[in-house]
Amino acid sequence: MYGWIWRTLPGNAWVKLLISLLLVLAIVYALFTWVFPWAEPLLPFSDVTVDQENVTNTTGPGGAPRPAGATGATSPTALPGGLPG
């Protein structure tokens, strides 16, 4: 795909390089102007709740989320995958 774009652009290598740079800048501008603001409300980055009174360990080994209903601490000697240490 990139080869096709490079061959399709007019001019010598320096002109192609300049046009490629302008295309990249235009794409980055479009992403920051329209795409990211549109997608931001759909992402959970601002949905953070910290309740100091009811702190529980909701992550499993390696920071992975625990399955629903999983309780109790994991053995510190257990390896990932449930293999004994």
Coordinates of N, CA and C in Angstrom, one line a residue:
M1 N 0.8 -1.2 0.0 CA 0.0 0.0 0.0 C 0.9 1.3 0.0
Y2 N 1.9 1.3 0.9 CA 2.7 2.5 0.9 C 3.5 2.6 -0.4
G3 N 3.9 1.5 -1.0 CA 4.6 1.6 -2.2 C 3.7 2.2 -3.3
W4 N 2.5 1.8 -3.3 CA 1.5 2.3 -4.3 C 1.3 3.8 -4.1
I5 N 1.2 4.3 -2.9 CA 1.1 5.7 -2.6 C 2.3 6.4 -3.1
W6 N 3.5 5.9 -2.8 CA 4.8 6.5 -3.2 C 4.9 6.6 -4.7
R7 N 4.5 5.6 -5.4 CA 4.6 5.6 -6.9 C 3.5 6.5 -7.5
T8 N 2.4 6.7 -6.8 CA 1.3 7.5 -7.3 C 1.6 9.0 -7.1
L9 N 2.3 9.4 -6.1 CA 2.6 10.8 -5.8 C 3.4 11.4 -7.0
P10 N 3.1 12.6 -7.4 CA 3.9 13.2 -8.5 C 5.2 13.8 -8.0
G11 N 6.1 14.0 -8.9 CA 7.4 14.7 -8.6 C 8.5 13.7 -8.3
N12 N 9.7 14.3 -8.0 CA 10.9 13.5 -7.6 C 10.8 13.1 -6.2
A13 N 11.9 12.6 -5.6 CA 11.8 12.0 -4.3 C 11.6 13.1 -3.2
W14 N 12.2 14.3 -3.4 CA 12.0 15.4 -2.5 C 10.6 15.9 -2.5
V15 N 9.9 16.0 -3.6 CA 8.5 16.5 -3.7 C 7.6 15.4 -3.1
K16 N 7.9 14.1 -3.4 CA 7.1 13.1 -2.8 C 7.2 13.1 -1.3
L17 N 8.5 13.3 -0.8 CA 8.7 13.4 0.7 C 7.9 14.5 1.3
L18 N 7.9 15.7 0.7 CA 7.2 16.8 1.2 C 5.6 16.6 1.2
I19 N 5.1 16.0 0.1 CA 3.7 15.7 0.0 C 3.3 14.6 1.0
S20 N 4.2 13.6 1.2 CA 3.9 12.6 2.2 C 3.9 13.2 3.6
L21 N 4.8 14.1 3.9 CA 4.8 14.8 5.2 C 3.5 15.6 5.4
L22 N 3.1 16.3 4.4 CA 1.8 17.1 4.4 C 0.6 16.2 4.6
L23 N 0.6 15.0 4.0 CA -0.5 14.1 4.2 C -0.5 13.5 5.6
V24 N 0.6 13.2 6.2 CA 0.7 12.7 7.5 C 0.2 13.8 8.5
L25 N 0.6 15.1 8.3 CA 0.2 16.2 9.2 C -1.3 16.4 9.0
A26 N -1.9 16.3 7.8 CA -3.3 16.4 7.6 C -4.1 15.3 8.3
I27 N -3.6 14.1 8.3 CA -4.2 13.0 9.0 C -4.2 13.2 10.5
V28 N -3.1 13.6 11.0 CA -3.0 13.8 12.5 C -3.9 14.9 12.9
Y29 N -4.0 16.0 12.1 CA -4.9 17.1 12.4 C -6.3 16.6 12.4
A30 N -6.7 15.9 11.4 CA -8.1 15.3 11.3 C -8.4 14.5 12.5
L31 N -7.4 13.6 12.9 CA -7.6 12.8 14.1 C -7.9 13.6 15.4
F32 N -7.0 14.6 15.6 CA -7.1 15.4 16.8 C -8.3 16.3 16.8
T33 N -8.8 16.7 15.6 CA -9.8 17.7 15.5 C -11.2 17.0 15.6
W34 N -11.4 15.9 14.9 CA -12.7 15.3 14.8 C -12.8 13.9 15.4
V35 N -11.9 13.0 15.1 CA -12.0 11.6 15.5 C -11.9 11.4 17.0
F36 N -10.8 11.9 17.6 CA -10.6 11.7 19.0 C -11.6 12.4 19.9
P37 N -12.1 13.7 19.5 CA -13.1 14.3 20.3 C -14.5 13.5 20.2
W38 N -14.7 12.9 19.1 CA -15.9 12.1 18.9 C -15.8 10.8 19.7
A39 N -14.6 10.2 19.8 CA -14.5 8.9 20.4 C -14.3 9.0 21.9
E40 N -13.9 10.2 22.4 CA -13.6 10.3 23.8 C -14.7 10.0 24.8
P41 N -16.0 10.4 24.5 CA -17.1 10.0 25.4 C -17.3 8.5 25.4
L42 N -16.9 7.8 24.4 CA -17.2 6.4 24.3 C -16.1 5.6 25.1
L43 N -15.0 6.2 25.5 CA -14.0 5.5 26.2 C -14.1 5.7 27.7
P44 N -13.7 4.7 28.5 CA -14.0 4.7 30.0 C -12.9 5.4 30.8
F45 N -12.1 6.3 30.2 CA -11.0 6.9 30.9 C -11.5 7.9 32.0
S46 N -12.7 8.5 31.9 CA -13.2 9.4 32.9 C -14.1 8.7 33.8
D47 N -14.4 7.4 33.7 CA -15.3 6.7 34.6 C -14.5 6.0 35.6
V48 N -13.8 6.7 36.5 CA -13.0 6.2 37.6 C -13.6 6.4 38.9
T49 N -13.8 5.4 39.7 CA -14.4 5.6 41.0 C -13.4 5.0 42.1
V50 N -13.1 5.8 43.1 CA -12.3 5.3 44.1 C -13.0 5.5 45.4
D51 N -13.3 4.4 46.1 CA -14.0 4.5 47.4 C -13.1 3.9 48.5
Q52 N -12.6 4.8 49.3 CA -11.6 4.4 50.3 C -12.2 3.5 51.4
E53 N -13.5 3.6 51.6 CA -14.1 2.8 52.7 C -14.2 1.3 52.3
N54 N -14.5 1.1 51.1 CA -14.8 -0.3 50.6 C -13.7 -0.7 49.6
V55 N -12.5 -0.7 49.9 CA -11.4 -1.1 49.0 C -11.3 -2.6 49.0
T56 N -11.4 -3.2 47.8 CA -11.2 -4.6 47.6 C -10.3 -4.9 46.5
N57 N -9.6 -6.0 46.5 CA -8.7 -6.3 45.4 C -9.6 -6.9 44.3
T58 N -9.7 -6.1 43.2 CA -10.6 -6.6 42.1 C -9.7 -7.1 40.9
T59 N -8.4 -7.2 41.1 CA -7.6 -7.7 40.0 C -6.9 -9.0 40.4
G60 N -6.7 -9.8 39.5 CA -6.1 -11.1 39.7 C -4.6 -11.0 39.4
P61 N -3.9 -12.1 39.2 CA -2.5 -12.1 39.0 C -2.2 -11.3 37.7
G62 N -1.1 -10.5 37.8 CA -0.7 -9.7 36.6 C -1.6 -8.6 36.3
G63 N -2.5 -8.2 37.2 CA -3.4 -7.1 37.0 C -4.6 -7.4 36.2
A64 N -4.8 -8.6 35.8 CA -6.0 -9.0 35.0 C -7.2 -8.9 35.9
P65 N -8.4 -8.5 35.4 CA -9.6 -8.4 36.2 C -10.0 -9.8 36.6
R66 N -10.5 -9.8 37.8 CA -11.1 -11.1 38.3 C -12.4 -11.4 37.7
P67 N -12.7 -12.7 37.5 CA -14.1 -13.0 37.0 C -15.1 -12.6 38.0
A68 N -16.3 -12.4 37.5 CA -17.4 -12.0 38.4 C -17.7 -13.1 39.4
G69 N -17.8 -12.7 40.7 CA -18.0 -13.7 41.7 C -16.8 -14.3 42.3
A70 N -15.6 -14.0 41.8 CA -14.4 -14.6 42.3 C -14.0 -13.9 43.6
T71 N -13.7 -14.6 44.7 CA -13.4 -14.0 45.9 C -12.1 -14.6 46.5
G72 N -11.5 -14.0 47.5 CA -10.4 -14.6 48.1 C -9.1 -14.2 47.5
A73 N -8.0 -14.4 48.2 CA -6.7 -14.0 47.7 C -6.1 -15.2 46.9
T74 N -5.2 -14.8 46.0 CA -4.5 -15.9 45.3 C -3.2 -16.2 46.1
S75 N -2.8 -17.4 45.9 CA -1.6 -17.9 46.6 C -0.4 -17.2 46.0
P76 N 0.5 -16.6 46.8 CA 1.7 -15.9 46.3 C 2.6 -16.8 45.6
T77 N 2.5 -18.2 45.9 CA 3.5 -19.1 45.3 C 2.9 -19.7 44.0
A78 N 1.7 -19.4 43.6 CA 1.1 -19.9 42.4 C 1.6 -19.2 41.2
L79 N 1.9 -20.0 40.1 CA 2.4 -19.4 38.9 C 1.2 -19.1 38.0
P80 N 1.3 -18.2 37.0 CA 0.2 -18.0 36.1 C -0.2 -19.3 35.4
G81 N -1.5 -19.4 35.2 CA -2.0 -20.6 34.6 C -2.4 -21.7 35.6
G82 N -2.3 -21.3 36.9 CA -2.7 -22.2 38.0 C -1.7 -23.3 38.3
L83 N -0.5 -23.2 37.8 CA 0.5 -24.2 38.1 C 1.1 -24.0 39.5
P84 N 1.4 -25.0 40.2 CA 1.9 -24.8 41.6 C 3.4 -24.2 41.5
G85 N 3.7 -23.5 42.5 CA 5.0 -22.8 42.5 C 6.2 -23.6 42.8

